[in-house]
Short mmCIF file of C-alpha atoms (C1' of nucleotides) in Angstrom, two decimals:
data_model
loop_
_atom_site.label_atom_id
_atom_site.label_comp_id
_atom_site.label_asym_id
_atom_site.label_seq_id
_atom_site.Cartn_x
_atom_site.Cartn_y
_atom_site.Cartn_z
CA UNK A 1 -22.52 -3.78 2.93
CA UNK A 2 -21.07 -0.85 1.07
CA UNK A 3 -17.56 0.15 0.40
CA UNK A 4 -15.68 1.65 3.19
CA UNK A 5 -12.26 3.39 2.44
CA UNK A 6 -9.64 4.49 4.91
CA UNK A 7 -8.86 8.12 4.50
CA UNK A 8 -5.60 9.55 5.78
CA UNK A 9 -7.27 12.92 6.65
CA UNK A 10 -9.71 11.58 9.26
CA UNK A 11 -7.42 8.36 9.93
CA UNK A 12 -10.40 6.16 9.82
CA UNK A 13 -12.64 4.10 7.35
CA UNK A 14 -15.65 5.87 6.08
CA UNK A 15 -18.42 4.79 3.71
CA UNK A 16 -17.46 5.78 0.13
CA UNK A 17 -19.90 8.40 -1.13
CA UNK A 18 -18.91 10.07 -4.29
CA UNK A 19 -19.65 13.66 -5.22
CA UNK A 20 -21.82 12.62 -7.96
CA UNK A 21 -23.78 9.39 -7.38
CA UNK A 22 -22.57 6.71 -9.79
CA UNK A 23 -19.25 8.39 -10.68
CA UNK A 24 -15.82 8.43 -9.14
CA UNK A 25 -13.10 10.93 -9.81
CA UNK A 26 -9.74 9.66 -8.91
CA UNK A 27 -6.37 11.37 -9.03
CA UNK A 28 -3.20 9.40 -8.33
CA UNK A 29 0.17 10.87 -8.10
CA UNK A 30 2.26 9.37 -10.85
CA UNK A 31 5.99 9.27 -11.12
CA UNK A 32 8.78 11.63 -11.94
CA UNK A 33 10.38 9.80 -14.88
CA UNK A 34 13.92 10.74 -14.27
CA UNK A 35 15.08 7.22 -13.43
CA UNK A 36 14.07 3.64 -13.24
CA UNK A 37 10.85 2.72 -11.60
CA UNK A 38 10.94 -0.26 -9.11
CA UNK A 39 8.66 -2.86 -7.35
CA UNK A 40 7.33 -0.13 -5.01
CA UNK A 41 5.95 1.77 -7.91
CA UNK A 42 4.23 -1.44 -9.16
CA UNK A 43 2.80 -2.27 -5.74
CA UNK A 44 1.23 1.18 -5.71
CA UNK A 45 -0.18 1.22 -9.17
CA UNK A 46 -1.41 -2.41 -9.13
CA UNK A 47 -3.34 -1.67 -6.02
CA UNK A 48 -4.85 1.52 -7.40
CA UNK A 49 -5.80 -0.50 -10.53
CA UNK A 50 -7.67 -2.88 -8.21
CA UNK A 51 -9.43 0.15 -6.66
CA UNK A 52 -10.51 1.35 -10.13
CA UNK A 53 -11.57 -2.16 -11.24
CA UNK A 54 -13.51 -2.70 -8.04
CA UNK A 55 -15.43 0.62 -8.33
CA UNK A 56 -16.23 -0.22 -11.98
CA UNK A 57 -17.52 -3.64 -11.00
CA UNK A 58 -19.68 -1.89 -8.46
CA UNK A 59 -21.19 0.01 -11.34
CA UNK A 60 -19.44 3.31 -10.98
CA UNK A 61 -18.20 5.38 -13.94
CA UNK A 62 -14.57 6.01 -13.08
CA UNK A 63 -12.45 8.82 -14.30
CA UNK A 64 -8.83 8.10 -13.34
CA UNK A 65 -6.12 10.66 -13.82
CA UNK A 66 -2.46 9.91 -13.20
CA UNK A 67 0.07 12.41 -13.78
CA UNK A 68 3.65 12.62 -14.99
CA UNK A 69 5.78 15.36 -13.28
CA UNK A 70 8.21 15.95 -16.10
CA UNK A 71 9.77 19.17 -14.78
CA UNK A 72 11.54 19.27 -11.50
CA UNK A 73 14.91 19.18 -9.79
CA UNK A 74 15.48 15.67 -10.64
CA UNK A 75 14.66 15.93 -14.24
CA UNK A 76 16.94 18.80 -14.61
CA UNK A 77 19.71 17.15 -12.65
CA UNK A 78 19.61 14.16 -15.18
CA UNK A 79 19.49 16.39 -18.15
CA UNK A 80 22.56 18.36 -16.98
CA UNK A 81 24.44 15.13 -16.13
CA UNK A 82 23.81 13.99 -19.65
CA UNK A 83 25.04 17.00 -21.26
CA UNK A 84 21.92 18.93 -21.66
CA UNK A 85 19.78 16.11 -23.05
CA UNK A 86 16.22 17.30 -23.65
CA UNK A 87 14.04 16.63 -20.78
CA UNK A 88 11.27 15.44 -23.07
CA UNK A 89 13.50 12.70 -24.27
CA UNK A 90 14.50 11.60 -20.88
CA UNK A 91 10.72 11.59 -19.82
CA UNK A 92 9.63 9.53 -22.86
CA UNK A 93 12.34 7.04 -22.52
CA UNK A 94 11.74 6.36 -18.81
CA UNK A 95 7.94 6.58 -19.31
CA UNK A 96 7.96 4.06 -22.11
CA UNK A 97 9.64 1.50 -19.79
CA UNK A 98 7.44 2.29 -16.82
CA UNK A 99 4.36 1.92 -18.99
CA UNK A 100 5.61 -1.27 -20.49
CA UNK A 101 5.92 -2.72 -16.98
CA UNK A 102 2.47 -1.71 -15.98
CA UNK A 103 1.08 -2.93 -19.25
CA UNK A 104 2.50 -6.36 -18.64
CA UNK A 105 1.10 -6.34 -15.11
CA UNK A 106 -2.38 -5.57 -16.84
CA UNK A 107 -2.83 -2.16 -15.12
CA UNK A 108 -5.43 -0.33 -16.90
CA UNK A 109 -4.31 2.69 -18.77
CA UNK A 110 -5.38 5.93 -16.97
CA UNK A 111 -8.34 7.75 -18.45
CA UNK A 112 -6.09 10.89 -18.60
CA UNK A 113 -2.31 10.78 -18.43
CA UNK A 114 -1.32 14.38 -18.24
CA UNK A 115 2.23 15.83 -18.29
CA UNK A 116 3.08 18.72 -16.13
CA UNK A 117 4.82 20.70 -18.95
CA UNK A 118 1.62 20.59 -20.90
CA UNK A 119 -0.11 22.53 -17.94
CA UNK A 120 2.09 25.41 -17.49
CA UNK A 121 -0.68 27.80 -18.41
CA UNK A 122 -2.99 26.28 -15.78
CA UNK A 123 -0.13 26.40 -13.15
CA UNK A 124 0.30 30.08 -13.94
CA UNK A 125 -3.49 30.62 -13.75
CA UNK A 126 -3.73 28.97 -10.42
CA UNK A 127 -0.76 30.91 -9.06
CA UNK A 128 -2.24 34.13 -10.29
CA UNK A 129 -5.45 33.31 -8.46
CA UNK A 130 -3.52 32.41 -5.23
CA UNK A 131 -1.74 35.76 -5.48
CA UNK A 132 -4.97 37.69 -5.99
CA UNK A 133 -6.53 36.01 -3.21
CA UNK A 134 -3.73 36.99 -0.90
CA UNK A 135 -2.76 33.32 -0.28
CA UNK A 136 0.65 33.65 -2.00
CA UNK A 137 3.14 36.41 -2.30
CA UNK A 138 5.87 37.30 -4.67
CA UNK A 139 9.47 38.01 -3.93
CA UNK A 140 11.76 38.88 -6.72
CA UNK A 141 10.24 36.56 -9.25
CA UNK A 142 9.63 33.71 -6.92
CA UNK A 143 6.02 33.11 -5.84
CA UNK A 144 5.37 31.43 -2.40
CA UNK A 145 2.40 30.11 -0.95
CA UNK A 146 1.95 31.46 2.70
CA UNK A 147 1.30 28.35 4.62
CA UNK A 148 0.40 30.25 7.91
CA UNK A 149 -2.59 31.71 6.23
CA UNK A 150 -4.21 28.33 5.67
CA UNK A 151 -5.42 27.33 9.00
CA UNK A 152 -5.82 23.63 8.23
CA UNK A 153 -2.25 23.38 7.17
CA UNK A 154 -0.78 20.28 8.79
CA UNK A 155 -4.03 18.38 9.27
CA UNK A 156 -3.17 15.71 6.92
CA UNK A 157 0.16 15.26 8.56
CA UNK A 158 -1.64 15.09 11.97
CA UNK A 159 0.32 18.05 13.33
CA UNK A 160 -0.54 21.63 14.02
CA UNK A 161 0.95 24.36 11.95
CA UNK A 162 2.58 25.71 15.14
CA UNK A 163 4.39 22.39 15.65
CA UNK A 164 5.24 22.15 12.01
CA UNK A 165 6.90 25.38 12.08
CA UNK A 166 9.21 24.32 14.87
CA UNK A 167 10.62 21.56 12.61
CA UNK A 168 13.79 22.22 10.48
CA UNK A 169 13.32 23.57 7.11
CA UNK A 170 10.34 21.63 5.80
CA UNK A 171 10.92 23.35 2.48
CA UNK A 172 14.46 24.27 2.52
CA UNK A 173 14.65 26.34 -0.69
CA UNK A 174 14.97 30.15 -0.68
CA UNK A 175 14.88 30.29 3.17
CA UNK A 176 15.91 33.85 3.32
CA UNK A 177 13.20 35.10 1.10
CA UNK A 178 10.29 33.33 2.91
CA UNK A 179 7.85 34.97 5.25
CA UNK A 180 7.38 31.68 7.18
CA UNK A 181 9.31 28.49 7.12
CA UNK A 182 6.56 26.41 5.96
CA UNK A 183 5.98 28.51 2.91
CA UNK A 184 6.68 26.78 -0.38
CA UNK A 185 7.23 27.67 -4.00
CA UNK A 186 4.64 27.94 -6.52
CA UNK A 187 6.77 29.47 -9.13
CA UNK A 188 10.60 29.97 -9.10
CA UNK A 189 13.32 31.70 -10.87
CA UNK A 190 15.64 29.16 -12.41
CA UNK A 191 19.17 29.14 -13.80
CA UNK A 192 19.80 30.29 -17.35
CA UNK A 193 20.69 26.81 -18.59
CA UNK A 194 17.50 25.26 -17.16
CA UNK A 195 14.12 24.96 -19.02
CA UNK A 196 11.86 27.96 -18.34
CA UNK A 197 8.51 29.40 -19.30
CA UNK A 198 7.37 33.07 -19.38
CA UNK A 199 5.19 34.19 -16.58
CA UNK A 200 4.04 37.52 -15.07
CA UNK A 201 6.84 37.14 -12.52
CA UNK A 202 9.88 35.87 -14.29
CA UNK A 203 10.90 33.45 -16.92
CA UNK A 204 11.00 30.41 -14.54
CA UNK A 205 9.34 27.06 -13.78
CA UNK A 206 6.77 25.62 -11.51
CA UNK A 207 7.43 24.72 -7.73
CA UNK A 208 6.68 21.29 -6.64
CA UNK A 209 2.98 20.43 -5.90
CA UNK A 210 1.34 23.13 -7.78
CA UNK A 211 1.41 21.00 -11.01
CA UNK A 212 -0.79 18.39 -9.37
CA UNK A 213 -3.25 20.98 -8.32
CA UNK A 214 -3.37 22.37 -11.89
CA UNK A 215 -3.82 18.97 -13.49
CA UNK A 216 -6.38 17.60 -11.05
CA UNK A 217 -8.36 20.78 -11.58
CA UNK A 218 -8.01 20.69 -15.30
CA UNK A 219 -9.12 17.07 -15.62
CA UNK A 220 -11.32 16.31 -12.61
CA UNK A 221 -12.81 19.75 -11.46
CA UNK A 222 -12.42 21.61 -8.10
CA UNK A 223 -13.32 18.72 -5.92
CA UNK A 224 -12.44 15.04 -6.30
CA UNK A 225 -13.47 11.81 -4.66
CA UNK A 226 -10.21 10.00 -4.22
CA UNK A 227 -6.58 11.14 -4.14
CA UNK A 228 -4.07 8.34 -4.16
CA UNK A 229 -0.37 8.24 -3.84
CA UNK A 230 2.43 6.84 -1.66
CA UNK A 231 2.49 7.47 2.06
CA UNK A 232 5.85 9.28 1.60
CA UNK A 233 3.94 12.02 -0.40
CA UNK A 234 1.66 12.98 2.66
CA UNK A 235 4.02 15.69 3.80
CA UNK A 236 4.63 18.02 2.24
CA UNK A 237 3.35 17.23 -1.22
CA UNK A 238 -0.35 16.44 -0.38
CA UNK A 239 -0.59 18.76 2.53
CA UNK A 240 0.41 21.60 -0.10
CA UNK A 241 -2.14 20.29 -2.62
CA UNK A 242 -4.89 20.66 -0.07
CA UNK A 243 -3.74 24.18 0.88
CA UNK A 244 -3.47 25.29 -2.73
CA UNK A 245 -6.58 23.71 -4.04
CA UNK A 246 -8.93 24.76 -1.23
CA UNK A 247 -7.50 28.25 -1.18
CA UNK A 248 -7.66 28.75 -4.92
CA UNK A 249 -11.31 27.41 -5.30
CA UNK A 250 -12.72 28.12 -1.88
CA UNK A 251 -14.26 24.81 -1.95
CA UNK A 252 -13.67 22.30 0.89
CA UNK A 253 -12.99 19.47 1.07
CA UNK A 254 -10.80 19.28 -1.96
CA UNK A 255 -10.74 15.61 -1.88
CA UNK A 256 -13.05 13.17 -0.03
CA UNK A 257 -10.80 10.25 0.55
CA UNK A 258 -7.05 10.35 0.82
CA UNK A 259 -5.69 6.97 0.14
CA UNK A 260 -2.02 6.29 0.79
CA UNK A 261 -0.33 3.04 -0.02
CA UNK A 262 2.57 1.75 2.24
CA UNK A 263 6.08 1.62 1.34
CA UNK A 264 7.49 -1.49 -0.10
CA UNK A 265 10.53 -2.57 1.78
CA UNK A 266 13.53 -4.70 0.79
CA UNK A 267 14.58 -6.95 3.69
CA UNK A 268 13.18 -4.56 6.22
CA UNK A 269 14.40 -1.31 4.65
CA UNK A 270 12.32 1.15 2.51
CA UNK A 271 13.13 0.62 -1.13
CA UNK A 272 14.20 3.83 -2.57
CA UNK A 273 16.19 5.28 -5.51
CA UNK A 274 18.51 7.20 -3.11
CA UNK A 275 19.45 4.14 -1.27
CA UNK A 276 19.82 2.02 -4.19
CA UNK A 277 18.18 -1.05 -2.71
CA UNK A 278 15.95 -1.65 -5.64
CA UNK A 279 14.15 -4.67 -6.99
CA UNK A 280 12.65 -4.02 -10.43
CA UNK A 281 9.31 -5.33 -11.55
CA UNK A 282 10.73 -6.02 -15.03
CA UNK A 283 13.50 -8.29 -13.62
CA UNK A 284 11.01 -10.18 -11.61
CA UNK A 285 8.97 -10.70 -14.69
CA UNK A 286 11.84 -12.51 -16.22
CA UNK A 287 11.44 -15.16 -13.59
CA UNK A 288 7.74 -15.13 -12.87
CA UNK A 289 4.59 -14.53 -14.87
CA UNK A 290 3.25 -11.03 -14.65
CA UNK A 291 0.10 -12.33 -13.02
CA UNK A 292 2.10 -14.23 -10.54
CA UNK A 293 3.89 -10.90 -9.70
CA UNK A 294 0.34 -9.23 -9.52
CA UNK A 295 -0.66 -11.95 -7.06
CA UNK A 296 2.26 -11.18 -4.89
CA UNK A 297 1.57 -7.37 -5.02
CA UNK A 298 -2.01 -7.97 -3.93
CA UNK A 299 -1.04 -10.29 -1.13
CA UNK A 300 -0.11 -7.48 1.12
CA UNK A 301 -2.70 -4.83 1.93
CA UNK A 302 -2.21 -1.67 0.11
CA UNK A 303 -1.85 0.46 3.25
CA UNK A 304 0.76 -1.85 4.95
CA UNK A 305 4.46 -1.51 4.40
CA UNK A 306 5.02 -4.75 2.50
CA UNK A 307 8.33 -6.29 2.93
CA UNK A 308 9.85 -8.03 0.03
CA UNK A 309 12.43 -10.80 0.58
CA UNK A 310 13.93 -13.32 -1.73
CA UNK A 311 11.35 -16.15 -1.80
CA UNK A 312 8.32 -14.04 -1.30
CA UNK A 313 7.04 -14.62 -4.78
CA UNK A 314 8.02 -18.28 -4.79
CA UNK A 315 5.87 -18.80 -1.75
CA UNK A 316 2.86 -18.11 -3.73
CA UNK A 317 3.63 -20.62 -6.45
CA UNK A 318 1.22 -23.19 -5.39
CA UNK A 319 -1.57 -20.62 -4.96
CA UNK A 320 -0.74 -19.12 -8.29
CA UNK A 321 -0.91 -22.60 -9.82
CA UNK A 322 -4.34 -23.47 -8.17
CA UNK A 323 -5.91 -20.14 -9.34
CA UNK A 324 -4.76 -20.40 -12.97
CA UNK A 325 -5.68 -24.05 -13.15
CA UNK A 326 -9.16 -23.27 -11.87
CA UNK A 327 -9.57 -20.73 -14.62
CA UNK A 328 -8.32 -22.90 -17.24
CA UNK A 329 -9.68 -26.24 -16.47
CA UNK A 330 -12.86 -25.67 -14.51
CA UNK A 331 -15.65 -26.62 -17.03
CA UNK A 332 -18.70 -26.12 -14.96
CA UNK A 333 -19.70 -22.53 -15.18
CA UNK A 334 -21.61 -22.19 -11.89
CA UNK A 335 -22.01 -19.20 -9.65
CA UNK A 336 -21.57 -19.27 -6.04
CA UNK A 337 -23.39 -16.53 -4.31
CA UNK A 338 -21.86 -17.24 -0.86
CA UNK A 339 -18.40 -16.64 -2.41
CA UNK A 340 -19.57 -13.43 -4.04
CA UNK A 341 -20.88 -12.35 -0.63
CA UNK A 342 -17.69 -12.86 1.32
CA UNK A 343 -15.44 -11.60 -1.62
CA UNK A 344 -17.48 -8.39 -1.66
CA UNK A 345 -17.28 -8.10 2.07
CA UNK A 346 -13.56 -8.37 2.11
CA UNK A 347 -13.21 -5.85 -0.73
CA UNK A 348 -15.67 -3.42 0.82
CA UNK A 349 -13.55 -3.38 3.92
CA UNK A 350 -10.99 -0.93 2.65
CA UNK A 351 -10.06 -3.08 -0.39
CA UNK A 352 -8.82 -6.14 1.62
CA UNK A 353 -7.36 -7.95 -1.29
CA UNK A 354 -5.16 -10.30 0.80
CA UNK A 355 -8.33 -11.56 2.52
CA UNK A 356 -10.15 -11.79 -0.74
CA UNK A 357 -7.33 -13.89 -2.24
CA UNK A 358 -7.29 -16.15 0.82
CA UNK A 359 -11.05 -16.75 0.32
CA UNK A 360 -10.71 -17.26 -3.50
CA UNK A 361 -7.80 -19.67 -3.01
CA UNK A 362 -9.86 -21.72 -0.49
CA UNK A 363 -12.77 -21.72 -3.01
CA UNK A 364 -10.36 -22.74 -5.87
CA UNK A 365 -9.29 -25.77 -3.92
CA UNK A 366 -12.89 -26.95 -3.50
CA UNK A 367 -13.69 -26.24 -7.18
CA UNK A 368 -10.62 -28.35 -8.21
CA UNK A 369 -12.06 -31.21 -5.93
CA UNK A 370 -15.16 -31.16 -7.69
CA UNK A 371 -17.05 -28.28 -5.96
CA UNK A 372 -19.05 -25.46 -7.65
CA UNK A 373 -18.57 -21.78 -8.16
CA UNK A 374 -15.84 -21.66 -11.04
CA UNK A 375 -17.68 -18.90 -12.78
CA UNK A 376 -17.76 -16.70 -9.67
CA UNK A 377 -14.10 -17.50 -9.10
CA UNK A 378 -13.02 -16.46 -12.48
CA UNK A 379 -15.09 -13.18 -12.51
CA UNK A 380 -13.75 -12.19 -9.02
CA UNK A 381 -10.23 -12.86 -10.14
CA UNK A 382 -10.90 -10.70 -13.14
CA UNK A 383 -12.09 -7.94 -10.75
CA UNK A 384 -8.64 -8.15 -9.20
CA UNK A 385 -7.25 -7.73 -12.69
CA UNK A 386 -5.63 -11.13 -13.44
CA UNK A 387 -5.15 -11.63 -17.10
CA UNK A 388 -5.52 -15.44 -16.75
CA UNK A 389 -9.01 -14.74 -15.47
CA UNK A 390 -9.71 -12.83 -18.72
CA UNK A 391 -9.54 -9.37 -17.03
CA UNK A 392 -9.63 -6.61 -19.55
CA UNK A 393 -6.35 -4.65 -19.89
CA UNK A 394 -3.14 -4.00 -21.68
CA UNK A 395 -1.96 -7.62 -21.19
CA UNK A 396 -4.84 -8.76 -23.12
CA UNK A 397 -4.50 -6.31 -25.88
CA UNK A 398 -6.81 -3.68 -24.61
CA UNK A 399 -5.03 -0.28 -24.41
CA UNK A 400 -8.19 1.69 -24.00
CA UNK A 401 -8.69 3.17 -20.51
"C1'" G B 1 12.72 15.52 19.24
"C1'" G B 2 7.56 15.33 16.58
"C1'" C B 3 3.67 12.38 13.93
"C1'" G B 4 2.38 7.34 12.70
"C1'" C B 5 2.77 1.89 12.02
"C1'" C B 6 4.25 -2.70 13.97
"C1'" G B 7 6.16 -6.81 17.29
"C1'" U B 8 1.48 -13.82 17.04
"C1'" G B 9 4.86 -21.14 15.82
"C1'" G B 10 11.35 -21.87 11.41
"C1'" C B 11 9.52 -17.82 7.76
"C1'" C B 12 5.00 -14.86 6.20
"C1'" A B 13 0.50 -13.83 8.45
"C1'" A B 14 -5.29 -13.62 9.99
"C1'" G B 15 -7.57 -12.78 14.26
"C1'" U B 16 -9.73 -5.91 17.91
"C1'" G B 17 -12.97 -9.40 24.83
"C1'" G B 18 -14.56 -15.83 25.40
"C1'" U B 19 -9.00 -20.14 25.87
"C1'" A B 20 -5.14 -19.00 18.64
"C1'" A B 21 -7.43 -19.13 10.54
"C1'" G B 22 -4.51 -19.75 6.56
"C1'" G B 23 0.08 -20.02 3.55
"C1'" C B 24 5.26 -21.37 2.90
"C1'" A B 25 9.12 -24.40 4.72
"C1'" G B 26 9.97 -29.14 7.61
"C1'" A B 27 8.29 -34.14 9.38
"C1'" G B 28 5.13 -38.51 8.68
"C1'" G B 29 1.36 -40.82 5.55
"C1'" U B 30 -2.13 -41.93 1.15
"C1'" C B 31 -1.78 -42.30 -4.02
"C1'" U B 32 1.86 -43.46 -8.09
"C1'" G B 33 6.03 -48.45 -11.91
"C1'" C B 34 9.65 -44.21 -9.79
"C1'" A B 35 9.02 -39.08 -9.33
"C1'" A B 36 6.11 -34.78 -9.61
"C1'" A B 37 1.27 -33.00 -8.47
"C1'" A B 38 -2.82 -33.64 -5.31
"C1'" C B 39 -4.86 -35.01 -0.69
"C1'" C B 40 -4.33 -36.30 4.84
"C1'" U B 41 -1.75 -35.72 9.60
"C1'" U B 42 1.60 -32.77 12.47
"C1'" U B 43 4.29 -27.93 15.10
"C1'" A B 44 2.19 -21.32 19.48
"C1'" U B 45 2.82 -20.11 27.44
"C1'" C B 46 0.43 -14.39 20.96
"C1'" A B 47 7.85 -9.11 22.84
"C1'" C B 48 7.88 -7.96 28.38
"C1'" C B 49 5.69 -5.72 33.01
"C1'" G B 50 1.39 -3.90 35.33
"C1'" G B 51 -3.97 -2.60 35.12
"C1'" U B 52 -9.33 -3.24 33.82
"C1'" U B 53 -12.56 -7.76 33.37
"C1'" C B 54 -15.92 -13.52 35.30
"C1'" G B 55 -12.50 -13.91 31.05
"C1'" A B 56 -7.39 -10.30 26.89
"C1'" A B 57 -3.15 -11.89 21.52
"C1'" U B 58 -7.50 -8.53 21.45
"C1'" C B 59 -8.95 -2.69 26.03
"C1'" C B 60 -5.69 1.00 29.38
"C1'" G B 61 -0.69 2.41 31.19
"C1'" G B 62 4.47 1.63 30.97
"C1'" U B 63 9.04 -0.89 29.22
"C1'" C B 64 12.08 -2.84 25.24
"C1'" G B 65 12.71 -3.73 20.07
"C1'" G B 66 11.82 -2.83 14.65
"C1'" C B 67 10.02 0.41 10.74
"C1'" G B 68 8.08 4.74 8.01
"C1'" C B 69 7.47 10.06 7.53
"C1'" C B 70 9.30 14.94 9.19
"C1'" U B 71 14.83 16.35 2.77
"C1'" C B 72 13.52 14.29 -3.45
"C1'" C B 73 10.78 9.72 -3.43
"C1'" A B 74 4.87 5.30 -5.13
#
RNA sequence: GGCGCCGUGGCCAAGUGGUAAGGCAGAGGUCUGCAAAACCUUUAUCACCGGUUCGAAUCCGGUCGGCGCCUCCA
């Protein structure tokens, strides 16, 4: 059995075949650090952490890039609201809290953790290139990507460009200047009191989406194996990334496997900053061990819309106790090849961690009753990133990627 | 309106053609000085209607209901 991953572009599971045998290049959309992060972010990054660990366990050399979009409307909004507070300060403050949460959850630090504002040159270069190729056009300092000229636009969203164009203002800015309703900004003029950078078109700032293209190209090359992120980023963000990257490089596909995690809901409603229905990982970690929270976050498949309810984590208490106990107490260091096989089978099936955990829990019960396989159990739990199983990571003092 | 996901016992949930895993909660029990833990036992006409089939939770069509995306969002 080999690893099969579900890719949103084809809407099916495919065998994972990296561009370069033995290596995996992964880009995962990070956060915009203008505000708190919540359990939904933790759900996403813990699951991509498991993807990464599993690929490494399979023997692949993984390069994992996760960006920080530190210049956008929201960052500026917060800066203005707080009397012109420097954006770098807002970024660093929120990012430190975010990182501390992920560290406690034993999420491995990314191989590269780029900031958008450190890639303005690359953004300008990519924009120039898209202009030179005729994929973009400039209007009075603003540069737009012309979506209609990219025939595959809409494919990730499962909808044709003609259908998309019928919708209301997919990208609502600068409506009057655009050639087509789906065109989106690569570079934009900004207000005098907003952060800006010199460019051939105007002193301005990047649009949204171009920074991810610039960063993935800078750190992973023209084509990547896996692009991850929340399903809410599919449109327009990832749709735009495909259009930009493939237009700029002429290489297709830009990405082999599009992996989108489901949205975490709170009592049936999507958790989001705008609704304010947030549960924070750091608050939960006051009541539960980080590994216990990780167990919860891996108990729903990454692609499903998990629904958090009061009691969801408590419900896993006895499982958590069994798994930690087996790691602490099991003396006999025996392997269980059958357990390895079913574990790998579950994980090979689009990272079915919930199924894997069921299997490991059953095995833990047997080990605690005198069965064999403690070594396998511990190692498998380490692949899933549990610090109590000695998984390497920040929670065990290893900040190295 | 468009795209997509989903409706399985009190709750969560596996199961993609051969008469329903598991977990939590509940009930009963074993063990224990009591309790806890552990272990054992116990709970389902699979949203509804129609179709295909020897046979469907599982495939097809429809209905109802819930959710996500289509605007910033992991």
